[in-house]
PDB file of C-alpha atoms in Angstrom:
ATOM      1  CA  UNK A 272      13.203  -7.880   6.584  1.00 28.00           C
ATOM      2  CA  UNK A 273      11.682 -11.221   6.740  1.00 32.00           C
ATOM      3  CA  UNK A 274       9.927 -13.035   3.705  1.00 32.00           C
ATOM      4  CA  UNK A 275      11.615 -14.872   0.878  1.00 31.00           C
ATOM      5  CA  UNK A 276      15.283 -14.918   0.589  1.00 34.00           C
ATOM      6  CA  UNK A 277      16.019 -12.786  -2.583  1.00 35.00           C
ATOM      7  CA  UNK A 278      12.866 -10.950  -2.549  1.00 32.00           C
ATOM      8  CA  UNK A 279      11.949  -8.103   0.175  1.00 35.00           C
ATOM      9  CA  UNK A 280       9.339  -6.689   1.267  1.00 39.00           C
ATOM     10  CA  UNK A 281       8.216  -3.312   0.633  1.00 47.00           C
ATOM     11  CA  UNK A 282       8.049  -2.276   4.325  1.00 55.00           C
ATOM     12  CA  UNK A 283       7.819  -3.896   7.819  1.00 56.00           C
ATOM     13  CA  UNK A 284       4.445  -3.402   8.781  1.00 61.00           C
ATOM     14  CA  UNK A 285       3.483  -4.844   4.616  1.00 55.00           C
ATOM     15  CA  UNK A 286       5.720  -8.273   5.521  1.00 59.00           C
ATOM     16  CA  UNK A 287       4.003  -8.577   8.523  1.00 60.00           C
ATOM     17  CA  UNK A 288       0.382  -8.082   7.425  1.00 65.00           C
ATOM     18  CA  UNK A 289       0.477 -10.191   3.760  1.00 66.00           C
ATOM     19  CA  UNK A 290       3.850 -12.331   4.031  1.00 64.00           C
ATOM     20  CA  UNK A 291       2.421 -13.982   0.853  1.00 64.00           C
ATOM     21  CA  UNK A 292       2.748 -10.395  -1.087  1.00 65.00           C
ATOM     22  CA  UNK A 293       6.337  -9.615  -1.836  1.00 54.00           C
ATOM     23  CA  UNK A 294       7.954  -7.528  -4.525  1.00 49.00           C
ATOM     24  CA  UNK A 295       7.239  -9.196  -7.774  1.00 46.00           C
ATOM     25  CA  UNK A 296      10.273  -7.681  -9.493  1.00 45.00           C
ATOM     26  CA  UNK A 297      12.640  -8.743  -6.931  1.00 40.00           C
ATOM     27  CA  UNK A 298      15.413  -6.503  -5.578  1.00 35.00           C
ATOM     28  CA  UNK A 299      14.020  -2.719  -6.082  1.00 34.00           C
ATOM     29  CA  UNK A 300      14.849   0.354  -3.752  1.00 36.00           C
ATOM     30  CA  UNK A 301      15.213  -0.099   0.082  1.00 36.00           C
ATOM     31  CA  UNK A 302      12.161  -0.702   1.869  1.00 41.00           C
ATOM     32  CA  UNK A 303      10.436  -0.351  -1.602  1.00 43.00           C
ATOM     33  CA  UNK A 304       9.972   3.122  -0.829  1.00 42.00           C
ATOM     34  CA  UNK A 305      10.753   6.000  -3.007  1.00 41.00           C
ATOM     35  CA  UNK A 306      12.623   8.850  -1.732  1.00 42.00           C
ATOM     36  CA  UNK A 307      10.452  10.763   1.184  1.00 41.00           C
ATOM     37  CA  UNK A 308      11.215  14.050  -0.380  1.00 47.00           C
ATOM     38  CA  UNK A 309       8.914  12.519  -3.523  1.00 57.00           C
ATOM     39  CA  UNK A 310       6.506  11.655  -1.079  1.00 86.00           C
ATOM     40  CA  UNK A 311       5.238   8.049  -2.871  1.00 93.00           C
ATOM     41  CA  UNK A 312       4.611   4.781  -1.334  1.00 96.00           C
ATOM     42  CA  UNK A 313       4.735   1.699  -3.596  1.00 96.00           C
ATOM     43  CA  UNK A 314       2.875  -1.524  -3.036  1.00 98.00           C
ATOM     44  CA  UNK A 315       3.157  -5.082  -4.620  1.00 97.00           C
ATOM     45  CA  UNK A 316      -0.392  -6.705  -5.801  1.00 96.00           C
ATOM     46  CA  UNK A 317      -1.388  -9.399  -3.743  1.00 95.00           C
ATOM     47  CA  UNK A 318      -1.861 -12.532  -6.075  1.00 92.00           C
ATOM     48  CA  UNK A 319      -5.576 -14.279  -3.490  1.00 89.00           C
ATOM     49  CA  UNK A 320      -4.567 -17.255  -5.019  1.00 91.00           C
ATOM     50  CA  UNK A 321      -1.267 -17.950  -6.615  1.00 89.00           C
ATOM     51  CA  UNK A 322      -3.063 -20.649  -8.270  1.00 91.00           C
ATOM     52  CA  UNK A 323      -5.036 -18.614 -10.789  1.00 89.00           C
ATOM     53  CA  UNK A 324      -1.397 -17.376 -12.261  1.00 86.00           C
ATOM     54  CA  UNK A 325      -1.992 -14.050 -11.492  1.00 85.00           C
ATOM     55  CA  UNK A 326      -5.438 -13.212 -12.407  1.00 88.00           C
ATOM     56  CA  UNK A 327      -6.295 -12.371  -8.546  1.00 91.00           C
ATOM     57  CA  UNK A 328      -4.244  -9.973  -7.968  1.00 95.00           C
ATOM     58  CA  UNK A 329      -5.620  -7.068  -5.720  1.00 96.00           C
ATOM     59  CA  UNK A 330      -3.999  -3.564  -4.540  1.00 98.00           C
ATOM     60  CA  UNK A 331      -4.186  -4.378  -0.732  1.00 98.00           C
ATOM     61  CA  UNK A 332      -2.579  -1.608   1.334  1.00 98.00           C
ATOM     62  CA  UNK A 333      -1.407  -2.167   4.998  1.00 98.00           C
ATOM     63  CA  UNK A 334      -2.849   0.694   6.509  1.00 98.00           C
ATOM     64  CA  UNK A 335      -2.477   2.183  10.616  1.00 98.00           C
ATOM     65  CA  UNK A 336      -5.476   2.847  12.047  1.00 98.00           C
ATOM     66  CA  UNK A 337      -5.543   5.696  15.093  1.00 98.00           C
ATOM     67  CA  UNK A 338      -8.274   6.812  17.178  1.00 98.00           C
ATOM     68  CA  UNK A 339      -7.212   8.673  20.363  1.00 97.00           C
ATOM     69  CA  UNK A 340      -4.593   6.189  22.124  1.00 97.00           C
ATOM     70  CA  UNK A 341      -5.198   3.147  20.198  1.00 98.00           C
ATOM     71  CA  UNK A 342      -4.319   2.072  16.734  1.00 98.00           C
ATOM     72  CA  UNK A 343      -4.940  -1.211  14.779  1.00 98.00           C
ATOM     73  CA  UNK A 344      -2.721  -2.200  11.880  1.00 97.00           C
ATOM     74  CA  UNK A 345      -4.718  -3.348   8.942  1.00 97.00           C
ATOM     75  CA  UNK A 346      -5.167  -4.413   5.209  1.00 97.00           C
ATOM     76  CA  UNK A 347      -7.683  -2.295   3.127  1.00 98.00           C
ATOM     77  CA  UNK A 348      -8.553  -3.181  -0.573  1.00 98.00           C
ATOM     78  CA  UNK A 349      -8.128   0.260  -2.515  1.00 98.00           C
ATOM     79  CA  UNK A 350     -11.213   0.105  -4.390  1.00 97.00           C
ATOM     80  CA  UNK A 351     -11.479   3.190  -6.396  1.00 95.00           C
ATOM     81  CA  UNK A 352     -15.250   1.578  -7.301  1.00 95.00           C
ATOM     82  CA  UNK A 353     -16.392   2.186  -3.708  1.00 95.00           C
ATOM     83  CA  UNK A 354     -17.990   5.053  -3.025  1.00 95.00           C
ATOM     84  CA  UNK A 355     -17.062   5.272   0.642  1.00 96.00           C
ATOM     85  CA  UNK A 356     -14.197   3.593   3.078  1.00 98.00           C
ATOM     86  CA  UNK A 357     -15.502   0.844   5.272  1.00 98.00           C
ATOM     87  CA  UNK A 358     -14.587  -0.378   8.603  1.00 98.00           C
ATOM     88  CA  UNK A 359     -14.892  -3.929   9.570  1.00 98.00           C
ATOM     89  CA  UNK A 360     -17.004  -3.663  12.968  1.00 98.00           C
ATOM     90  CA  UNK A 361     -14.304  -5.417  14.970  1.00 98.00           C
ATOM     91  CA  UNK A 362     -11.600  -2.949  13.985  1.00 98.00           C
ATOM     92  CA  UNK A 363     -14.336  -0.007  15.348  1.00 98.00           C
ATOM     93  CA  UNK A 364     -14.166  -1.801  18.554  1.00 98.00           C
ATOM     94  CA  UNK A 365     -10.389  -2.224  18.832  1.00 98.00           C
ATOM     95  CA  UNK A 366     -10.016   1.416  18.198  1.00 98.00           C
ATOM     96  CA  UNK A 367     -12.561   1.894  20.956  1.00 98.00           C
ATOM     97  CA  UNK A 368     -15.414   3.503  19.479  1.00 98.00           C
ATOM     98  CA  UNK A 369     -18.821   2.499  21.289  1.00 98.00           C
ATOM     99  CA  UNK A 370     -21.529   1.590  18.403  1.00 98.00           C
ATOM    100  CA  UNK A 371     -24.577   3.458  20.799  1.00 96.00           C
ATOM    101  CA  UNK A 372     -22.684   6.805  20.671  1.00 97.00           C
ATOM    102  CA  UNK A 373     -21.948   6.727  17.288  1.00 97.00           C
ATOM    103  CA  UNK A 374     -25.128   9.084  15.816  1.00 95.00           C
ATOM    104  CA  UNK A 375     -24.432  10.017  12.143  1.00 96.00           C
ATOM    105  CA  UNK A 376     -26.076   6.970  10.171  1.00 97.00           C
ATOM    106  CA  UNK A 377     -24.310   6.379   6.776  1.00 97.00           C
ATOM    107  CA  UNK A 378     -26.605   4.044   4.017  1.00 96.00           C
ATOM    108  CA  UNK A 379     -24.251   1.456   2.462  1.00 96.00           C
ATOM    109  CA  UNK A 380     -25.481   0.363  -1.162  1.00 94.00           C
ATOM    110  CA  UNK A 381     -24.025  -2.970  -3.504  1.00 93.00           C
ATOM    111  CA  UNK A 382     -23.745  -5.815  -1.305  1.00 92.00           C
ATOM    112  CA  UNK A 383     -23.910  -4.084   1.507  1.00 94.00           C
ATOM    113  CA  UNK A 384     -27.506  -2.573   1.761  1.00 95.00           C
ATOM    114  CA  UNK A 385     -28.286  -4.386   4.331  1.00 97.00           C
ATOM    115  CA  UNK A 386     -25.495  -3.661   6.329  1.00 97.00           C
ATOM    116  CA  UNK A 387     -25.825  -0.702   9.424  1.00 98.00           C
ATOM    117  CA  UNK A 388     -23.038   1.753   9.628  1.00 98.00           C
ATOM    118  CA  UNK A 389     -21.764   4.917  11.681  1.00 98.00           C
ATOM    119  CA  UNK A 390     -19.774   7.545  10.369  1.00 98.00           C
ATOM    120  CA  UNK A 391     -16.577   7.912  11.940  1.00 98.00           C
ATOM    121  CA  UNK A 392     -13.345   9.409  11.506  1.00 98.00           C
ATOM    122  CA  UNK A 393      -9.551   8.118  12.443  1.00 98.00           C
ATOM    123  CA  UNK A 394      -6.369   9.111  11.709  1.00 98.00           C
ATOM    124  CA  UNK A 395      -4.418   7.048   8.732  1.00 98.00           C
ATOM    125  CA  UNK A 396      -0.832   6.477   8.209  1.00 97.00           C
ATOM    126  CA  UNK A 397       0.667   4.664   4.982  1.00 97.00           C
ATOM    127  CA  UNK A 398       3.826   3.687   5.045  1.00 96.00           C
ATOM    128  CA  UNK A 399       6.111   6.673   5.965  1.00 94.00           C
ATOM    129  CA  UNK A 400       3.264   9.526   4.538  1.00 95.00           C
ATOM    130  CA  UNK A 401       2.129  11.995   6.762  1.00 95.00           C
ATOM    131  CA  UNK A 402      -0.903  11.036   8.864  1.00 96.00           C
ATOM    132  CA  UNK A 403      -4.498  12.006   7.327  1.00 96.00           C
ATOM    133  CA  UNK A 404      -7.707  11.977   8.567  1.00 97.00           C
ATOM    134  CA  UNK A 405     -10.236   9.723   6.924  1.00 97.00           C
ATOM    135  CA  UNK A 406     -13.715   9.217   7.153  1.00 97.00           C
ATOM    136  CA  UNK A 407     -15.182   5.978   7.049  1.00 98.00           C
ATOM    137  CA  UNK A 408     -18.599   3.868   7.384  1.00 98.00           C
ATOM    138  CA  UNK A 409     -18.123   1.871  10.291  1.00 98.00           C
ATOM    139  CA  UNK A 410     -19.779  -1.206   9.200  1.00 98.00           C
ATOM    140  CA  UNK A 411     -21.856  -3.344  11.953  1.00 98.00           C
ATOM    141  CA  UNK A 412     -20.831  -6.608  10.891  1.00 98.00           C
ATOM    142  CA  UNK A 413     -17.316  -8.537  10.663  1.00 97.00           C
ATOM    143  CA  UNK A 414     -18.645  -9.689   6.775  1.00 96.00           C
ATOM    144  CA  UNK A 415     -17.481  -6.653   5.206  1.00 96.00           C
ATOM    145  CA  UNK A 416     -13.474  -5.832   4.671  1.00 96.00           C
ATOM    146  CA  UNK A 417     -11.522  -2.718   5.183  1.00 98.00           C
ATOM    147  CA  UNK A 418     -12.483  -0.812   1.516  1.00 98.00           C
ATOM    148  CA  UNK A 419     -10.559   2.425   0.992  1.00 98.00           C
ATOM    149  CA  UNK A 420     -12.721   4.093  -1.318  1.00 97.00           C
ATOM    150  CA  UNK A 421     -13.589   7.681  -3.024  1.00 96.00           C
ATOM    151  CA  UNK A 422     -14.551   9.382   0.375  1.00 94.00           C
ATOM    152  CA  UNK A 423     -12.362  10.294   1.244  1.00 93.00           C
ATOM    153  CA  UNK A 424      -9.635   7.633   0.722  1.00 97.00           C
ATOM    154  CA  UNK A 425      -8.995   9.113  -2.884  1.00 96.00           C
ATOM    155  CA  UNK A 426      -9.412  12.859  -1.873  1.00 94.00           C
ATOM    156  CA  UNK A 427      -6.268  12.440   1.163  1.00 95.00           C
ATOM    157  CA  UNK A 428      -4.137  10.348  -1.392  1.00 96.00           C
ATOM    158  CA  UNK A 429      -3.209   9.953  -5.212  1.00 95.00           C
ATOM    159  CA  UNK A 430      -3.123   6.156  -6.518  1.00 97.00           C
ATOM    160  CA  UNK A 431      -1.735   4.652  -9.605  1.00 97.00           C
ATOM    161  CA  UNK A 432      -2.407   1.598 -10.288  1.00 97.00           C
ATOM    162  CA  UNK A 433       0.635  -0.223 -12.452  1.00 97.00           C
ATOM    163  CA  UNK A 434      -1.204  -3.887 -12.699  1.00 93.00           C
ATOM    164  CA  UNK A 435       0.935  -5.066 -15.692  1.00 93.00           C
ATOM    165  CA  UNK A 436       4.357  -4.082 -13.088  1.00 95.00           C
ATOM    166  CA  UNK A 437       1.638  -5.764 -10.189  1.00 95.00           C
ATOM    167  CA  UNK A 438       2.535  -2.692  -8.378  1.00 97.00           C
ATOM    168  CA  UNK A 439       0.148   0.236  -7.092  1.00 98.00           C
ATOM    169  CA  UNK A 440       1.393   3.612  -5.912  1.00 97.00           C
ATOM    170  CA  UNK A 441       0.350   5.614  -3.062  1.00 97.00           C
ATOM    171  CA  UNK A 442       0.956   9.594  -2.375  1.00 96.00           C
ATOM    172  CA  UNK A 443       0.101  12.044  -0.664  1.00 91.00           C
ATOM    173  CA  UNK A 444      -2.766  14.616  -2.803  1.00 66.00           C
ATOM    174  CA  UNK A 445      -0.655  16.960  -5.448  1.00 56.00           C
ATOM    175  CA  UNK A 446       2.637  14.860  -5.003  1.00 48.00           C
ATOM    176  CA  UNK A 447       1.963  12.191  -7.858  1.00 42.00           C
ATOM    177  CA  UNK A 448       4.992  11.943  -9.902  1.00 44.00           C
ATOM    178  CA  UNK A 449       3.642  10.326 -13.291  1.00 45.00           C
ATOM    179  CA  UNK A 450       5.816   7.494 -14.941  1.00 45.00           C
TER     180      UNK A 450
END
């Protein structure tokens, strides 16, 4: 696994997304994964600017993307303030949905009222969990960043949020194993 000697990355497709993000403990288990049987994913906290000495850290979660033959690799900020997942408009188009077909209007709110969006609906894989379908507000503009929020991010997986550890868990719904 690439990255800094002495320090891996908690999975492939997380070394190649945020090389900057790497396991803030050092050496944990392979992969950073848990076993599968337990069903839990484990992130590092990516520090936005190593300058501030930790006080940006964010739970950014590489996250696959399908929609019929294509898929897009991503990063989505778990937000568990968002009300809704959101989809940058240039990752709708790389998964090949066509903005004029796309008829179920969603109304964004915060700082993104004035934002249009679609609903659509992919298929998500994290990490080695089963594949989910989520729904998301495909945003028309490239301003916005992939949120994974309440709907229905946080119904199709548990998170727990270890900031302290600058770790963040993710699992499938009813397979949370508390600390």
């Amino acid at each position: 696994v690439g990255g800094v000697p002495g320090r891996p990355c908690f999975s492939d497709l997380h070394a190649r997304l945020l090389p900057e993000c790497r396991d803030p403990a050092g050496p944990g288990p392979q992969g950073g994964r848990e076993s599968l049987m337990s069903m839990i994913e484990q992130f590092p906290y990516c520090d936005r600017n190593p300058a501030s000495g930790g006080l940006d850290l964010m739970p950014d979660l590489p996250i696959v993307l399908r929609h019929q033959s294509r898929s897009v690799s991503g990063v989505g900020l778990v937000d568990s303030g968002a009300s809704i997942s959101v989809l940058p408009y240039s990752l709708g188009i790389q998964l090949g949905f066509d903005w004029n077909t796309q008829k179920a209007r969603i109304t964004l709110s915060g700082n993104l009222a004035n934002v249009d969006a679609r609903g659509i609906v992919v298929e998500a894989v994290v990490g080695q969990l089963p594949p989910v379908r989520l729904a998301l507000a495909w945003a028309k503009s490239d301003q916005v960043r992939l949120l994974l929020g309440q709907f229905n991010f946080f119904e199709a997986f548990d998170v727990s949020f270890f900031r302290t550890r600058r770790i963040f868990e993710v699992s499938q719904s009813g397979t949370s194993i508390s600390p």
